[in-house]
């Protein structure tokens, strides 16, 4: 029994549509497509000053290096590090 004016979707068409939607979602969430802005697939780096409650030691510096960043300068009279880190590491850096 067919309802007048109603068309059925062919199973292959439905399957291909779902597969393309899933593929698009996977591609959009890859690091290369994450919008780093430079088109090279490498992350953009940003320079930041990070303040600490206590004088930063080797564990803080190693944590920055583990995130792919570098320590540019440690100030003697302040509890601050000058860092260069990937943009995508900023959130993790703030969680420390």
Coordinates of N, CA and C in Angstrom, one line a residue:
X1 N 0.8 -1.2 0.0 CA 0.0 0.0 0.0 C 0.9 1.2 0.0
X2 N 0.7 2.1 -1.0 CA 1.5 3.3 -1.1 C 0.6 4.5 -0.7
X3 N 1.3 5.4 0.0 CA 0.6 6.7 0.3 C 0.9 7.6 -0.9
X4 N -0.2 8.2 -1.4 CA -0.1 9.1 -2.6 C 0.8 10.3 -2.2
X5 N 1.8 10.6 -3.1 CA 2.6 11.8 -2.9 C 3.9 11.5 -2.0
X6 N 3.9 10.3 -1.4 CA 5.1 10.0 -0.6 C 6.1 9.1 -1.3
X7 N 7.3 9.5 -1.3 CA 8.3 8.8 -2.0 C 9.2 8.1 -1.0
X8 N 9.6 6.9 -1.3 CA 10.5 6.2 -0.4 C 12.0 6.4 -0.8
X9 N 12.9 6.4 0.2 CA 14.3 6.6 -0.1 C 14.9 5.2 -0.3
X10 N 15.7 5.1 -1.4 CA 16.4 3.9 -1.7 C 17.4 3.6 -0.6
X11 N 17.5 2.4 -0.1 CA 18.5 2.1 1.0 C 19.9 2.4 0.7
X12 N 20.4 2.3 -0.6 CA 21.7 2.6 -1.0 C 22.0 4.1 -0.8
X13 N 21.0 4.9 -1.2 CA 21.1 6.4 -1.1 C 21.2 6.8 0.3
X14 N 20.4 6.2 1.2 CA 20.4 6.5 2.6 C 21.8 6.1 3.2
X15 N 22.3 4.9 2.8 CA 23.6 4.5 3.3 C 24.7 5.4 2.9
X16 N 24.7 5.8 1.6 CA 25.8 6.7 1.1 C 25.7 8.1 1.8
X17 N 24.5 8.6 2.0 CA 24.3 9.9 2.7 C 24.9 9.8 4.1
X18 N 24.5 8.8 4.9 CA 25.0 8.6 6.2 C 26.6 8.5 6.2
X19 N 27.1 7.7 5.3 CA 28.6 7.5 5.2 C 29.3 8.9 4.9
X20 N 28.7 9.7 4.0 CA 29.3 11.0 3.7 C 29.3 11.9 4.9
X21 N 28.2 11.9 5.6 CA 28.0 12.8 6.8 C 29.1 12.4 7.8
X22 N 29.2 11.1 8.1 CA 30.2 10.6 9.0 C 31.7 11.0 8.6
X23 N 31.9 10.8 7.3 CA 33.3 11.1 6.8 C 33.5 12.6 6.9
X24 N 32.6 13.4 6.7 CA 32.7 14.9 6.8 C 33.0 15.3 8.3
X25 N 32.4 14.6 9.2 CA 32.6 14.9 10.6 C 34.0 14.5 11.0
X26 N 34.5 13.3 10.6 CA 35.8 12.9 10.9 C 36.9 13.8 10.3
X27 N 36.7 14.2 9.1 CA 37.6 15.1 8.4 C 37.7 16.5 9.1
X28 N 36.5 17.0 9.5 CA 36.4 18.3 10.1 C 37.1 18.3 11.5
X29 N 37.2 17.2 12.1 CA 37.8 17.1 13.5 C 39.2 16.6 13.5
X30 N 39.9 16.5 12.3 CA 41.3 16.2 12.3 C 42.1 17.4 12.6
X31 N 43.3 17.2 13.2 CA 44.2 18.4 13.5 C 44.5 19.2 12.3
X32 N 44.7 18.6 11.1 CA 45.0 19.4 10.0 C 43.9 20.3 9.5
X33 N 42.7 19.9 9.8 CA 41.6 20.8 9.4 C 41.0 21.6 10.6
X34 N 41.8 21.6 11.6 CA 41.3 22.3 12.8 C 41.4 23.8 12.8
X35 N 41.8 24.4 11.6 CA 41.9 25.8 11.5 C 43.1 26.5 12.2
X36 N 44.3 25.9 11.9 CA 45.4 26.5 12.6 C 45.8 27.8 11.9
X37 N 45.3 28.1 10.7 CA 45.5 29.4 10.1 C 46.7 29.4 9.2
X38 N 47.7 28.5 9.3 CA 48.9 28.7 8.5 C 48.9 27.7 7.4
X39 N 47.9 26.8 7.3 CA 47.8 25.8 6.2 C 48.9 24.8 6.1
X40 N 49.8 24.8 7.0 CA 50.9 23.8 6.9 C 50.7 22.5 7.7
X41 N 49.7 22.5 8.5 CA 49.4 21.3 9.4 C 50.2 21.4 10.7
X42 N 51.0 22.4 10.9 CA 51.7 22.7 12.1 C 50.9 23.6 13.0
X43 N 51.0 23.5 14.3 CA 50.2 24.4 15.1 C 50.8 25.9 15.1
X44 N 49.9 26.8 15.3 CA 50.4 28.2 15.5 C 50.9 28.3 16.9
X45 N 52.0 29.0 17.1 CA 52.6 29.2 18.4 C 52.3 30.7 18.9
X46 N 52.1 30.8 20.2 CA 51.8 32.1 20.8 C 52.8 32.3 21.9
X47 N 53.2 33.6 22.2 CA 54.0 33.9 23.3 C 53.2 34.4 24.4
X48 N 53.4 33.8 25.6 CA 52.6 34.1 26.8 C 53.5 34.3 28.0
X49 N 53.0 35.1 29.0 CA 53.6 35.2 30.3 C 52.7 34.5 31.2
X50 N 53.3 33.6 32.0 CA 52.5 32.8 33.0 C 53.0 33.1 34.4
X51 N 52.0 33.5 35.2 CA 52.4 33.8 36.6 C 52.1 32.6 37.5
X52 N 52.9 32.4 38.5 CA 52.8 31.2 39.4 C 52.7 31.7 40.9
X53 N 52.1 30.9 41.7 CA 52.0 31.2 43.1 C 53.3 31.1 43.8
X54 N 54.2 30.1 43.3 CA 55.5 30.0 43.9 C 56.5 30.0 42.7
X55 N 57.8 30.2 43.0 CA 58.8 30.3 41.9 C 58.7 29.0 41.1
X56 N 58.6 29.2 39.8 CA 58.5 28.0 38.9 C 59.8 27.2 38.9
X57 N 59.7 25.9 39.0 CA 60.9 25.1 39.0 C 61.0 24.2 37.7
X58 N 61.8 23.1 37.8 CA 61.9 22.2 36.7 C 60.7 21.5 36.3
X59 N 59.8 21.2 37.2 CA 58.6 20.5 36.9 C 57.7 21.3 36.0
X60 N 57.6 22.6 36.3 CA 56.8 23.5 35.5 C 57.4 23.7 34.1
X61 N 58.7 23.8 34.0 CA 59.3 23.9 32.7 C 59.2 22.6 31.9
X62 N 59.3 21.5 32.5 CA 59.2 20.2 31.8 C 57.7 20.0 31.3
X63 N 56.8 20.5 32.1 CA 55.4 20.4 31.7 C 55.1 21.2 30.4
X64 N 55.7 22.4 30.3 CA 55.6 23.3 29.1 C 56.3 22.6 28.0
X65 N 57.4 22.0 28.2 CA 58.1 21.3 27.1 C 57.3 20.1 26.6
X66 N 56.7 19.4 27.6 CA 55.8 18.3 27.2 C 54.6 18.6 26.4
X67 N 54.2 19.9 26.5 CA 53.1 20.3 25.6 C 53.6 20.9 24.3
X68 N 54.9 20.8 24.0 CA 55.4 21.2 22.8 C 55.9 22.7 22.8
X69 N 56.0 23.3 24.0 CA 56.4 24.6 24.1 C 57.8 24.8 24.5
X70 N 58.3 26.0 24.6 CA 59.6 26.3 25.0 C 59.6 27.4 26.1
X71 N 60.5 27.4 27.0 CA 60.7 28.5 28.0 C 61.6 29.5 27.4
X72 N 61.1 30.7 27.2 CA 62.0 31.7 26.6 C 62.8 32.5 27.7
X73 N 62.1 32.7 28.9 CA 62.8 33.4 29.9 C 62.2 33.1 31.3
X74 N 63.0 33.0 32.3 CA 62.5 33.0 33.7 C 63.0 34.2 34.4
X75 N 62.1 34.9 35.0 CA 62.5 36.2 35.7 C 62.9 35.9 37.1
X76 N 64.0 36.5 37.6 CA 64.6 36.3 38.9 C 63.7 36.8 40.0
X77 N 63.2 38.0 39.8 CA 62.5 38.7 40.9 C 61.0 38.5 40.8
X78 N 60.5 37.8 39.9 CA 59.0 37.6 39.8 C 58.8 36.1 39.6
X79 N 57.6 35.6 39.9 CA 57.2 34.2 39.7 C 56.5 34.1 38.4
X80 N 57.3 34.4 37.3 CA 56.7 34.4 36.0 C 57.7 33.7 35.0
X81 N 57.1 33.0 34.1 CA 57.8 32.4 32.9 C 57.3 33.0 31.7
X82 N 58.2 33.3 30.8 CA 57.9 33.7 29.4 C 58.0 32.5 28.5
X83 N 56.9 32.2 27.9 CA 56.8 30.9 27.1 C 56.4 31.1 25.7
X84 N 56.7 30.2 24.9 CA 56.2 30.0 23.5 C 55.5 28.7 23.4
X85 N 54.2 28.6 23.2 CA 53.5 27.4 23.3 C 52.5 27.3 22.1
X86 N 52.1 26.1 21.7 CA 51.1 25.9 20.6 C 49.8 26.5 21.1
X87 N 49.0 27.1 20.2 CA 47.7 27.6 20.6 C 46.9 26.5 21.3
X88 N 46.9 25.3 20.8 CA 46.0 24.3 21.3 C 46.5 23.8 22.7
X89 N 47.6 24.3 23.2 CA 48.1 23.9 24.5 C 47.7 24.9 25.6
X90 N 47.1 26.0 25.2 CA 46.8 27.1 26.1 C 45.8 26.6 27.2
X91 N 44.8 25.9 26.8 CA 43.8 25.4 27.8 C 44.5 24.5 28.8
X92 N 45.3 23.6 28.3 CA 46.0 22.6 29.2 C 46.9 23.4 30.1
X93 N 47.6 24.4 29.6 CA 48.5 25.2 30.4 C 47.8 25.9 31.6
X94 N 46.6 26.3 31.3 CA 45.8 27.0 32.4 C 45.3 26.1 33.4
X95 N 45.3 24.8 33.2 CA 44.7 23.8 34.1 C 45.8 23.4 35.2
X96 N 47.0 23.9 35.0 CA 48.1 23.4 35.9 C 48.0 23.9 37.3

